[in-house]
mmCIF file of C-alpha atoms in Angstrom:
data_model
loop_
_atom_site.group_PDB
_atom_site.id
_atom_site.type_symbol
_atom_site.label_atom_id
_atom_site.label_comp_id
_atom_site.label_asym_id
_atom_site.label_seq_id
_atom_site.Cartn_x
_atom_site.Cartn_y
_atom_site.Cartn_z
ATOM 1 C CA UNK A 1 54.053 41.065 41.544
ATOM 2 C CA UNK A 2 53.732 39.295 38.513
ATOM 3 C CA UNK A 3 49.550 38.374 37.794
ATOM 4 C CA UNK A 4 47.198 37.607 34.832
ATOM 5 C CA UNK A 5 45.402 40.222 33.494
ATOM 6 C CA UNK A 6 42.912 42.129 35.772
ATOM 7 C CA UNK A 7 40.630 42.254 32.366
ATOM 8 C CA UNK A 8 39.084 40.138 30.518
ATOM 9 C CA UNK A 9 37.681 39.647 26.992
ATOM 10 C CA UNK A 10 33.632 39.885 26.214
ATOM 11 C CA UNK A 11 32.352 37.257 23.184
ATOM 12 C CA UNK A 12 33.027 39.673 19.908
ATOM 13 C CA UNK A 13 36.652 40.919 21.223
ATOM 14 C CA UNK A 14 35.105 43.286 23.327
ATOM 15 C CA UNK A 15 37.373 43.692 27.075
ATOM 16 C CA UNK A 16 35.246 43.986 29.730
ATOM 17 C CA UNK A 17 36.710 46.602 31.627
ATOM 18 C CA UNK A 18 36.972 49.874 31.034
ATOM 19 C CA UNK A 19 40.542 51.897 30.854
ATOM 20 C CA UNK A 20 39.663 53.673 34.098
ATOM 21 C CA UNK A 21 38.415 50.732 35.674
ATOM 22 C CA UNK A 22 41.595 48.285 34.583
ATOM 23 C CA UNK A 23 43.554 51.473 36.285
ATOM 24 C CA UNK A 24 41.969 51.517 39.153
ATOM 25 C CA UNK A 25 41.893 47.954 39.543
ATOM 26 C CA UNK A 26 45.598 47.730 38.696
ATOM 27 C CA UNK A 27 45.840 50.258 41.775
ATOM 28 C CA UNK A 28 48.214 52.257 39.423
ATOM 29 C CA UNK A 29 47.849 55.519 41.091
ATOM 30 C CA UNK A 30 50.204 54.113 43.875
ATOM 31 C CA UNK A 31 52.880 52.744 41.042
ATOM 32 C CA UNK A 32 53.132 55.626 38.755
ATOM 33 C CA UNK A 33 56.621 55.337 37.374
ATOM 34 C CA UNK A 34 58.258 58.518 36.332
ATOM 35 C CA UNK A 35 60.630 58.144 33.775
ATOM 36 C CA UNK A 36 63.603 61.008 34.210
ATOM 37 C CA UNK A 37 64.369 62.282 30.710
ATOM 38 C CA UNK A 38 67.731 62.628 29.951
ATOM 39 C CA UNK A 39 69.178 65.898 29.217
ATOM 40 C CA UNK A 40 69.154 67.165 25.845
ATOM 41 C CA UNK A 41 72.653 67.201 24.314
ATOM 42 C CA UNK A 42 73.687 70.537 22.722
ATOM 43 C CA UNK A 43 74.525 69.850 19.410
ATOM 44 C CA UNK A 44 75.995 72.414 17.117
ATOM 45 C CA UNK A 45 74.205 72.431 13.907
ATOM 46 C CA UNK A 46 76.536 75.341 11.888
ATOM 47 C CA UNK A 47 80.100 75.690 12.366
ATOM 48 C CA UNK A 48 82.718 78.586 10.834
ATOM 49 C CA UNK A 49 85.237 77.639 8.509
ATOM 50 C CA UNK A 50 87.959 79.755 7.490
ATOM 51 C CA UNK A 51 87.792 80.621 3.605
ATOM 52 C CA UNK A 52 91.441 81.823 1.372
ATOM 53 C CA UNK A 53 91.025 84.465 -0.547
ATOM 54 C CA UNK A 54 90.924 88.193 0.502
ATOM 55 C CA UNK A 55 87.930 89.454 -0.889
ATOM 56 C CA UNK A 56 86.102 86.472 0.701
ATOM 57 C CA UNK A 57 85.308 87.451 3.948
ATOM 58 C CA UNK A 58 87.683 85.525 5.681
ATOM 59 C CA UNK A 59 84.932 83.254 7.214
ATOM 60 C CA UNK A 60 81.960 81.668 6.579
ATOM 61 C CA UNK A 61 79.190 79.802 8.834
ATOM 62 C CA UNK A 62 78.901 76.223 7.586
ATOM 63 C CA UNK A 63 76.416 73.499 8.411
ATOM 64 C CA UNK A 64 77.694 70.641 9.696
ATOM 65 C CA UNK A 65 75.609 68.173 7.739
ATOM 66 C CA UNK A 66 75.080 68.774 4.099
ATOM 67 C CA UNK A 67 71.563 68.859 2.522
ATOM 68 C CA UNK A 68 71.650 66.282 -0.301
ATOM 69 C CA UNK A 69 72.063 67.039 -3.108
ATOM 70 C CA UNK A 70 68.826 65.299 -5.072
ATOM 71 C CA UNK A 71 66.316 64.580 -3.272
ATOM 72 C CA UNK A 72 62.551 62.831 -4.589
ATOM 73 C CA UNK A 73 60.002 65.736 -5.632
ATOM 74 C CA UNK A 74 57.118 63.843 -3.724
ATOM 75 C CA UNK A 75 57.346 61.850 -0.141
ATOM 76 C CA UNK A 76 57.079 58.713 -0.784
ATOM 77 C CA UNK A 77 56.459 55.914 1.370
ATOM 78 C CA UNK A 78 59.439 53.365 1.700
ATOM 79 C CA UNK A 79 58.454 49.507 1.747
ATOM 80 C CA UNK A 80 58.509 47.393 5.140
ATOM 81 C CA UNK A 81 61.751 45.581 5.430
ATOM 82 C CA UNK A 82 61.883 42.091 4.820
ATOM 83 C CA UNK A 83 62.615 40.063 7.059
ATOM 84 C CA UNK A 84 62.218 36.669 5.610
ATOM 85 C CA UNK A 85 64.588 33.875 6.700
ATOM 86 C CA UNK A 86 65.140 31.660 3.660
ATOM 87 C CA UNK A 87 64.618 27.850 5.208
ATOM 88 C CA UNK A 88 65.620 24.984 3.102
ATOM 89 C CA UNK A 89 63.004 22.922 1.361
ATOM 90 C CA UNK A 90 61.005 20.472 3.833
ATOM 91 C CA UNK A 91 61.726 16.930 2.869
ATOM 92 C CA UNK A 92 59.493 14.373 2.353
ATOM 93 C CA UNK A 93 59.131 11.928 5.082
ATOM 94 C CA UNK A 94 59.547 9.122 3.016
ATOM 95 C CA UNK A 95 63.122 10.510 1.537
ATOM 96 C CA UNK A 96 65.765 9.646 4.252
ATOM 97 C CA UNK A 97 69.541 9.404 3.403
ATOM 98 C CA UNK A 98 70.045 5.980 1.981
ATOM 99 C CA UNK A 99 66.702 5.655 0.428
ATOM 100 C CA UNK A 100 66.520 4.119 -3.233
ATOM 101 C CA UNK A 101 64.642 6.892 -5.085
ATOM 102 C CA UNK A 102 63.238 6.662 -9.427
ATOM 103 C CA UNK A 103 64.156 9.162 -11.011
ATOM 104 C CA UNK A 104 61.623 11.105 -13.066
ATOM 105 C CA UNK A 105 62.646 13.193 -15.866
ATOM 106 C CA UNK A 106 66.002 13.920 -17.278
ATOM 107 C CA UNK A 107 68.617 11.712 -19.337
ATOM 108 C CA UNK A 108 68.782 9.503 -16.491
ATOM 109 C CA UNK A 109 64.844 9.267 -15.902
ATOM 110 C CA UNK A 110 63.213 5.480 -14.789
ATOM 111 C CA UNK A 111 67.022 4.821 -12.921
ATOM 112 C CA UNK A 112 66.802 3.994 -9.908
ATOM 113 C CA UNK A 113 69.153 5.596 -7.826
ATOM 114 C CA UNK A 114 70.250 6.370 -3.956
ATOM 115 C CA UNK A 115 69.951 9.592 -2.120
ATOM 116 C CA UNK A 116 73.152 10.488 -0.312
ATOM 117 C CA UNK A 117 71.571 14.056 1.636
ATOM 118 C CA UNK A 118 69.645 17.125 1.505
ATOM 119 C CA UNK A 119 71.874 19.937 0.397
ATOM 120 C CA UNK A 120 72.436 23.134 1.389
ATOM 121 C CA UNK A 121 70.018 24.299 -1.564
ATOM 122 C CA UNK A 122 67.207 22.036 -0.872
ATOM 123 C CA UNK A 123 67.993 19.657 -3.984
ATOM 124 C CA UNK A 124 68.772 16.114 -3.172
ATOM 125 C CA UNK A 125 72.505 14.687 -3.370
ATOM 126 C CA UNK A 126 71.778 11.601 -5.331
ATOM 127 C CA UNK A 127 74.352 8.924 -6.868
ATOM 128 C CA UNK A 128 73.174 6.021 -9.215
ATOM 129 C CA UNK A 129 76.273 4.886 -7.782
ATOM 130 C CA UNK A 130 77.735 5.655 -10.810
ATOM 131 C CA UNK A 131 79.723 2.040 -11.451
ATOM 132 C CA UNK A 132 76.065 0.540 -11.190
ATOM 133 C CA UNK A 133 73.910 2.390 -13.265
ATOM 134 C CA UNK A 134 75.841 5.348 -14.316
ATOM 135 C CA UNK A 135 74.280 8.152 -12.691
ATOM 136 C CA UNK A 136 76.816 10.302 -11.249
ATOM 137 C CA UNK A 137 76.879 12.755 -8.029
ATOM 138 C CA UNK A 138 73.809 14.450 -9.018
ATOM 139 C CA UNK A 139 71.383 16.929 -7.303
ATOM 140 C CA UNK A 140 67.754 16.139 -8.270
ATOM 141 C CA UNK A 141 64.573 18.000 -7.013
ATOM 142 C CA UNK A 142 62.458 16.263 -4.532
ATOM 143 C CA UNK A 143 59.601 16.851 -6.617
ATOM 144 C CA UNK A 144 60.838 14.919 -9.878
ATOM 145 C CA UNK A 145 61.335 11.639 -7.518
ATOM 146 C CA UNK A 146 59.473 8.786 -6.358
ATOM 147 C CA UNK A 147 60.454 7.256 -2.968
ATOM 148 C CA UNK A 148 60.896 3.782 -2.789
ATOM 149 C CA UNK A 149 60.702 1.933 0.624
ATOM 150 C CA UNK A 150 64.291 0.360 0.566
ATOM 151 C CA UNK A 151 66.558 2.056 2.285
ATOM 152 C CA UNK A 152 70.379 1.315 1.883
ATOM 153 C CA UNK A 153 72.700 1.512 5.208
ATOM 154 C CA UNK A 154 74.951 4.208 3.948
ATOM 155 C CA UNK A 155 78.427 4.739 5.986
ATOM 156 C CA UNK A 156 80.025 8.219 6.723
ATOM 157 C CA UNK A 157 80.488 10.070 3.738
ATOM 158 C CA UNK A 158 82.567 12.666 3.082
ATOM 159 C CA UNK A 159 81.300 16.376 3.325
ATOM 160 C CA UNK A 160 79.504 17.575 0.166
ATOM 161 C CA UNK A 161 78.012 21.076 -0.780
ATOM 162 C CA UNK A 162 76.711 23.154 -3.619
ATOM 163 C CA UNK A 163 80.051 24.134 -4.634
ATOM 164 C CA UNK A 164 81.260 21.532 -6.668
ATOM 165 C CA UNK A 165 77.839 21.819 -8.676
ATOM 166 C CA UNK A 166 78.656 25.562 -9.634
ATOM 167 C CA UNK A 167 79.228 25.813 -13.632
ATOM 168 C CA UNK A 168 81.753 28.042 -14.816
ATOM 169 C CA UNK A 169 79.741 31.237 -16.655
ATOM 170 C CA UNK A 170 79.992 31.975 -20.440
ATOM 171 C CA UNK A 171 83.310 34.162 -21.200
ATOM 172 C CA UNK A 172 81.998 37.982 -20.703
ATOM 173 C CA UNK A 173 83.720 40.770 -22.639
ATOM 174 C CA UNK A 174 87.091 42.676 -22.030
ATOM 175 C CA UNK A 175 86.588 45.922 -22.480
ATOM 176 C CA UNK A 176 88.812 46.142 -25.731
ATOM 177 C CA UNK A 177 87.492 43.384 -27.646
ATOM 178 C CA UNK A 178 84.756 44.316 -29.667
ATOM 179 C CA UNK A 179 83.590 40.323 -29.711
ATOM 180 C CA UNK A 180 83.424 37.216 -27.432
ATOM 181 C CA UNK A 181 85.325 34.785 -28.274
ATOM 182 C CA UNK A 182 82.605 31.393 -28.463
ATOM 183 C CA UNK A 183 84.252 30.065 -31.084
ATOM 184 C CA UNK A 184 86.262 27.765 -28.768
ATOM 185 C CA UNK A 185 84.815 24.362 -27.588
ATOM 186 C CA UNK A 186 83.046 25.500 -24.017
ATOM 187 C CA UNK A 187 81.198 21.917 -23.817
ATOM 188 C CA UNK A 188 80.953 20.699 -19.830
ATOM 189 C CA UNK A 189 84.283 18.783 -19.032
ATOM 190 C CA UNK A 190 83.834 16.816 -15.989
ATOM 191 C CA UNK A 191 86.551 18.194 -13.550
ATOM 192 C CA UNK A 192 89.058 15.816 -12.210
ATOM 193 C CA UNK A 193 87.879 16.718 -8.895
ATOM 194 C CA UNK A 194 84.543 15.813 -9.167
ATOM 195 C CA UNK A 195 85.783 12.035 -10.602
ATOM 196 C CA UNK A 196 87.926 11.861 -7.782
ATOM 197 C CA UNK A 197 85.230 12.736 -5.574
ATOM 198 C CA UNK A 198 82.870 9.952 -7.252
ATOM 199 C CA UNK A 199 85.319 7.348 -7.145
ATOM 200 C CA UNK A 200 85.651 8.355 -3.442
ATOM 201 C CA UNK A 201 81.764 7.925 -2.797
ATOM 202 C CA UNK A 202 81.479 4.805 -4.863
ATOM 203 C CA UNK A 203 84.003 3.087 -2.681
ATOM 204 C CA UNK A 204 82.157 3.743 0.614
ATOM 205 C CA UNK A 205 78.542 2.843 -0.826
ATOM 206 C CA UNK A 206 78.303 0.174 -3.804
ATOM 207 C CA UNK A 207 79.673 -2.206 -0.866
ATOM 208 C CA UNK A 208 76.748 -1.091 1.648
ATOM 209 C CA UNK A 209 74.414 -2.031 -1.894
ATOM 210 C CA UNK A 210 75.876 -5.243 -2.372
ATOM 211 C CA UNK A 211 75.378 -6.569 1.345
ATOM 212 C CA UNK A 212 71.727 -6.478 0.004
ATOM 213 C CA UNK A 213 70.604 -9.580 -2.168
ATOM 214 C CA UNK A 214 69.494 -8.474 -5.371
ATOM 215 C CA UNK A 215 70.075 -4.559 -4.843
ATOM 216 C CA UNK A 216 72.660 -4.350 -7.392
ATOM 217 C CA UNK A 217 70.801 -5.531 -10.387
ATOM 218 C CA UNK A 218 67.752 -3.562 -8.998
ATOM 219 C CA UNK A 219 69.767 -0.777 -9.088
ATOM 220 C CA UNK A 220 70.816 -1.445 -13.061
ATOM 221 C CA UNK A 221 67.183 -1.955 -13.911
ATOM 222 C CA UNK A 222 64.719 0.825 -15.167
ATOM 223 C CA UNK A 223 61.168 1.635 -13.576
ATOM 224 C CA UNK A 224 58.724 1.242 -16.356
ATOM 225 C CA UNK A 225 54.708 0.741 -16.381
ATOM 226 C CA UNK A 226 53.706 -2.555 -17.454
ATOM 227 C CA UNK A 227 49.934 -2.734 -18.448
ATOM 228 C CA UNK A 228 47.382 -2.795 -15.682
ATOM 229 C CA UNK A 229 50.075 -0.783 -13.829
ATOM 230 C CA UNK A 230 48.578 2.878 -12.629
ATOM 231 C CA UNK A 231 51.442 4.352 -10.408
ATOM 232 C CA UNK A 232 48.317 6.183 -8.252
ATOM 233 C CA UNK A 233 47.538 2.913 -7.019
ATOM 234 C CA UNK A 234 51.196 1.277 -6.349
ATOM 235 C CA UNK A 235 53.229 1.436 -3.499
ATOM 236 C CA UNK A 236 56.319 2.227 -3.760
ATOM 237 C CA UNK B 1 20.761 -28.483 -9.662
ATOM 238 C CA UNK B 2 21.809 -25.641 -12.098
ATOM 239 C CA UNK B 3 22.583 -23.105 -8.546
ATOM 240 C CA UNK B 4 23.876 -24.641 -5.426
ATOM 241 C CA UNK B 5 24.289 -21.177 -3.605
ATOM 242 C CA UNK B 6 21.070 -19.407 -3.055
ATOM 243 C CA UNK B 7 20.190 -15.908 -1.492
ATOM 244 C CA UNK B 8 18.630 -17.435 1.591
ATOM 245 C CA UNK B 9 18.587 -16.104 5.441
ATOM 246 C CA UNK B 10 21.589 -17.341 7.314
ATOM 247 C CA UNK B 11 23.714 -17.808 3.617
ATOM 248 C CA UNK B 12 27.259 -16.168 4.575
ATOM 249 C CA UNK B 13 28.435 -13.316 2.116
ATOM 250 C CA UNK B 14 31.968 -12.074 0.632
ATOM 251 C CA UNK B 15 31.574 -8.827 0.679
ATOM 252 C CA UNK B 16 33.701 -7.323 -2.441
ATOM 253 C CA UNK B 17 32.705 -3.944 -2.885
ATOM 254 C CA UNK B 18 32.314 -0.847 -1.169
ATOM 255 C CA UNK B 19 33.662 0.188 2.406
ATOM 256 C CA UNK B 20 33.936 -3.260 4.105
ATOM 257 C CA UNK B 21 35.629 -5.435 1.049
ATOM 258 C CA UNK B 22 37.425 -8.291 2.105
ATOM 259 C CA UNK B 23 34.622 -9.029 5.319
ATOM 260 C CA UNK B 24 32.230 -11.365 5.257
ATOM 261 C CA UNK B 25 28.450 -11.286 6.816
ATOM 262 C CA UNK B 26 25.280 -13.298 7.169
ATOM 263 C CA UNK B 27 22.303 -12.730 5.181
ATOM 264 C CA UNK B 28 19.683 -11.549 7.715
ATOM 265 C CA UNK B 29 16.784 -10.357 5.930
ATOM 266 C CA UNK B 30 15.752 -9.302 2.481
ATOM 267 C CA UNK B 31 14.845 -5.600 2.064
ATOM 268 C CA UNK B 32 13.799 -5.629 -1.969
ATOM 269 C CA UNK B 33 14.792 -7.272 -5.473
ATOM 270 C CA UNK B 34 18.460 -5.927 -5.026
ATOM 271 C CA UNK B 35 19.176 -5.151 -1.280
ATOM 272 C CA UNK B 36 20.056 -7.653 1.870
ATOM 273 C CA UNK B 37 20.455 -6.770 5.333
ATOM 274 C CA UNK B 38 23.859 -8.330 6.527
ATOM 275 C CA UNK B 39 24.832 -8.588 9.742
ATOM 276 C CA UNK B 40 28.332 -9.994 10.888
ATOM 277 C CA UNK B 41 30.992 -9.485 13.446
ATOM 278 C CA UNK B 42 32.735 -6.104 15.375
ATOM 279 C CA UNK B 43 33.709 -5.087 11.387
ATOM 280 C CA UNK B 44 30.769 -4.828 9.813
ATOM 281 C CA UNK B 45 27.602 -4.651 11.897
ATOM 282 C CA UNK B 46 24.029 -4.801 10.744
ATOM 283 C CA UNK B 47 23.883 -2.708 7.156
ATOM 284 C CA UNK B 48 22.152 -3.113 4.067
ATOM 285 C CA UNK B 49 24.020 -3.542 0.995
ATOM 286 C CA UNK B 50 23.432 -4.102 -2.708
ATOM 287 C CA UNK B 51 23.135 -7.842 -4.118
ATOM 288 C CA UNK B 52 26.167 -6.949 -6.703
ATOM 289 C CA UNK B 53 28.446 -5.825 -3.530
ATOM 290 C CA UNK B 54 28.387 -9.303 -2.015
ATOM 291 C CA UNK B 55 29.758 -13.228 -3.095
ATOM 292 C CA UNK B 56 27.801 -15.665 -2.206
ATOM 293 C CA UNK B 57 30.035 -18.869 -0.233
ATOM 294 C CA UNK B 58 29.479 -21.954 0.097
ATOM 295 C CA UNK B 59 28.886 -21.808 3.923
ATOM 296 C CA UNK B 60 24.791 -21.809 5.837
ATOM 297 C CA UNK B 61 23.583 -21.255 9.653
ATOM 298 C CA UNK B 62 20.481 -21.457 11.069
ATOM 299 C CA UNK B 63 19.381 -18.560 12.068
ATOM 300 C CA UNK B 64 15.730 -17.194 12.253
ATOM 301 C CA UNK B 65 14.454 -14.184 9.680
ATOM 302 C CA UNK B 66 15.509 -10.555 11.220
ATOM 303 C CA UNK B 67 16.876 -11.976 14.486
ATOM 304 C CA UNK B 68 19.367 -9.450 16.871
ATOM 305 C CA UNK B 69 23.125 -9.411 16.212
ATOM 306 C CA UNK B 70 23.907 -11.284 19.551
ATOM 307 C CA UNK B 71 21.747 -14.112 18.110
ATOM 308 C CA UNK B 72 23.714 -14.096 14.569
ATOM 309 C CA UNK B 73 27.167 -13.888 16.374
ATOM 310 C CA UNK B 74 26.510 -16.725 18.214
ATOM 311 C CA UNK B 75 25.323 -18.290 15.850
ATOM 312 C CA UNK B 76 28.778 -18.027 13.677
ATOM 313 C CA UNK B 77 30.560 -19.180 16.365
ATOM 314 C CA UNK B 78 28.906 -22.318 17.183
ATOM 315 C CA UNK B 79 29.082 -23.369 13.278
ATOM 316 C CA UNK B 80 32.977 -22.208 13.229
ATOM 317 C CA UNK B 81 32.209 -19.613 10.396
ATOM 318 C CA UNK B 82 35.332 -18.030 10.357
ATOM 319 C CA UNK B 83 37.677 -20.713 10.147
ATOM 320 C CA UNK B 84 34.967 -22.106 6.895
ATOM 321 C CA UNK B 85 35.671 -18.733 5.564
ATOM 322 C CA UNK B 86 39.257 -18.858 6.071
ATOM 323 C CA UNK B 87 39.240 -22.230 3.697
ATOM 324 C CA UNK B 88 37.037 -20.855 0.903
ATOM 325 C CA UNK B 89 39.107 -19.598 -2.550
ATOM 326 C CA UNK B 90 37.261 -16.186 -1.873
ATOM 327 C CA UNK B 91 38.555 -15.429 1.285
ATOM 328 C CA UNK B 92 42.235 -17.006 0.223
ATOM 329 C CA UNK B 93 42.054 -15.254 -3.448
ATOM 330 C CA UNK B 94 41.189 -11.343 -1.896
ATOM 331 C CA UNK B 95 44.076 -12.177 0.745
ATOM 332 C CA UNK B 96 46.705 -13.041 -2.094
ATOM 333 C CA UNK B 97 45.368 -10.190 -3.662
ATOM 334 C CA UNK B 98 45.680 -7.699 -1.303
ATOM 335 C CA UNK B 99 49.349 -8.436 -0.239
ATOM 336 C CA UNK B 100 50.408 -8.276 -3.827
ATOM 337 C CA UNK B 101 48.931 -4.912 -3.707
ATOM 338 C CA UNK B 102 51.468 -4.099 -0.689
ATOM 339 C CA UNK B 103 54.307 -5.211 -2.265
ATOM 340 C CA UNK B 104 56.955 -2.113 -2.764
ATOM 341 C CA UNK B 105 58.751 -1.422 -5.932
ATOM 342 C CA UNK B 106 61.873 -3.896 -4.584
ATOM 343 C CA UNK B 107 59.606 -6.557 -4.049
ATOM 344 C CA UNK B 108 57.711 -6.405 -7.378
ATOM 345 C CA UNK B 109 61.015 -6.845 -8.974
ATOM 346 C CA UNK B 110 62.048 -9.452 -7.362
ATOM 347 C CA UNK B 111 59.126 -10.780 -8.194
ATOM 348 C CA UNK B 112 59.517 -10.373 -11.800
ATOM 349 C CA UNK B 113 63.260 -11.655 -11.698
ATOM 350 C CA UNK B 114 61.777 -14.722 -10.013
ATOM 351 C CA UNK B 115 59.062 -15.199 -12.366
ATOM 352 C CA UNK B 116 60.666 -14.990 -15.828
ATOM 353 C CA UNK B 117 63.760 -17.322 -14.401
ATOM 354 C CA UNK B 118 60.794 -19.775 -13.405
ATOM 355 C CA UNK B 119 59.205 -19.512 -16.847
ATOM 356 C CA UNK B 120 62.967 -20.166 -18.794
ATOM 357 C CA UNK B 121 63.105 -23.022 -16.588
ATOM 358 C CA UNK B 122 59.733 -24.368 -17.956
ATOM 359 C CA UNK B 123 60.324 -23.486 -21.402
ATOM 360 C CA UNK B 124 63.230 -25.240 -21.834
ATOM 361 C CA UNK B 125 61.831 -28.363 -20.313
ATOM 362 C CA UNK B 126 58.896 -28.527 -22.356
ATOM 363 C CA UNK B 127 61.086 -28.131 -25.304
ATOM 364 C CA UNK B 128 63.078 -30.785 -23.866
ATOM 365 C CA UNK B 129 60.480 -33.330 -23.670
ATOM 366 C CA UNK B 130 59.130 -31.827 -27.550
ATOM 367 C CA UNK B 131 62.150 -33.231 -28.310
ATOM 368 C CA UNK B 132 63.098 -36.403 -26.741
ATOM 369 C CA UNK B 133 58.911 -37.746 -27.285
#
């Protein structure tokens, strides 16, 4: 029967009880369990192959498993496995989807712009939307943001995911060609699918932005500090 | 009369610095040059604070030189303190003050939409007037 523990734990981690006295308390020389060890299978360790050639012997005991062939001069210790479980970023309390967010550094910093979702990655999904203020589908950092208050109703979206955010790499080399060819104009081209996809999102939330009075041209406007203005003491 | 508000026992205080800004409390006693003892409703309590921490108002009770906190809150409600206070520009301006403080980022700029339409407006009737006088 299932009970708390017959011991208990002195100040300074010390148990109070003895091994022999937990035992006897336990009453654990009437539920000794003996476990009933399996029996040892015989495996075969060498093994006889037959070898060609007459002056070979005909035979020749084998082991079954090979030594390896290199094998570290010293025993070393191997690491601990890691068992870390990769969680995605905690988000802010204050960043919700639908919340009007400034942007802080980049080409697009002092815009203020509207977070779609968390993604995958951790970055925020964020859209200016891009017929207001021209930011496009953009993942920003949670870190290079300031959270407004105002929140826009946002309707379902479509799925979106890291993918469409993945660059094509530089050209590597073939193995004949002595040189990579940069010459040729490998400037970022915005892929059809991706304005599809914007034109798609714009549709569904510059309406849910202009049910708001004045959110619109809020949106088009930049953050800046006026004098007097120290953003430690504003709320946002 | 050069002063009309003096440091007196029973002269209600703004307080405007410190831990309780934005309360008010009655002069009670005077400890030195610089410090009062101030005693006032469930906020504040009896404390000392420094002379430059506190406004002076407008508003005076009765009340007799170090007497008990039961006495002083009495006091302020037989003389209707609290709805004087709520009248004086001190009281009003710290209030304004305070919810402009509060304001979000969406409200500041509506705000400053409002403001500079207002000021056009104003402009261009003064100008107006420049002109017709």
């Amino acid at each position: 029967m299932a009970h708390t523990s017959r011991n208990s734990t002195l100040p300074g981690g010390v148990p109070k009880l003895s091994r022999s006295a937990v035992y006897k308390k336990r009453a654990l020389y009437k539920r000794k369990k003996v476990a009933t060890v399996p029996a040892v299978k015989e495996v075969a360790l060498t093994k006889t192959k037959t070898v060609a050639g007459e002056k070979n012997g005909g035979t020749r005991t084998v082991p079954v498993q090979k030594s390896p062939r290199f094998y570290p001069t010293e025993d070393c210790k191997t690491p601990l496995k890691n068992r870390r479980v990769v969680k995605p970023t905690k988000l802010r309390g204050s960043i919700v989807p639908g919340s009007v967010v400034i942007l802080l550094a980049g080409s697009h910093r002092g815009k203020r712009v509207v977070v779609l979702k968390q993604l995958p990655s951790g970055l925020l999904l964020v859209t200016g939307p891009y017929k207001i203020n021209g930011v496009p589908l953009r993942r920003v950092d949670q870190t290079y943001v300031i959270a407004t208050s105002t929140k826009v109703e946002l309707p379902a979206l479509p799925a979106i995911g890291d993918e469409i955010f993945k660059r094509k790499g530089k050209p590597t080399k073939n193995e004949k060609e002595m040189f990579v060819d940069n010459a040729g104009d490998n400037s970022y081209k915005i892929s059809a699918e991706k304005v599809a996809l914007q034109k798609e999102i714009d549709a569904l939330v510059v309406p849910a932005v202009k049910k708001v009075d004045m959110l619109q041209s809020y949106l088009r406007s930049r953050f800046t500090l006026t004098k007097g203005q120290f953003p430690h003491e504003m709320k946002f | 009369m050069l002063y009309k508000r003096y440091i007196e026992i029973g002269r209600v205080c703004f307080i405007r610095l410190g831990d309780d800004i934005g309360k008010s409390g009655v002069i009670v006693d005077l400890v030195d040059q610089k410090h009062l003892l101030i005693d006032g409703p469930d906020g504040i309590g009896r404390k000392v604070l420094r002379l430059n921490q506190v406004a002076l108002t407008d508003i005076k009770i009765n009340i007799p030189r170090g007497c008990k906190t039961k006495t002083v809150r009495t006091a302020m409600a037989k003389e209707g303190v609290e709805a004087k206070l709520a009248a004086t520009s001190l009281v009003k301006k710290f209030a304004a003050k305070n919810a402009k403080a509060q304001l979000g980022d969406f409200a500041r700029f509506k705000n400053r939409v409002a403001k500079t339409a207002s000021n056009r407006k104003i402009r261009s009737t003064v100008r107006k007037l420049k002109k017709s006088s």
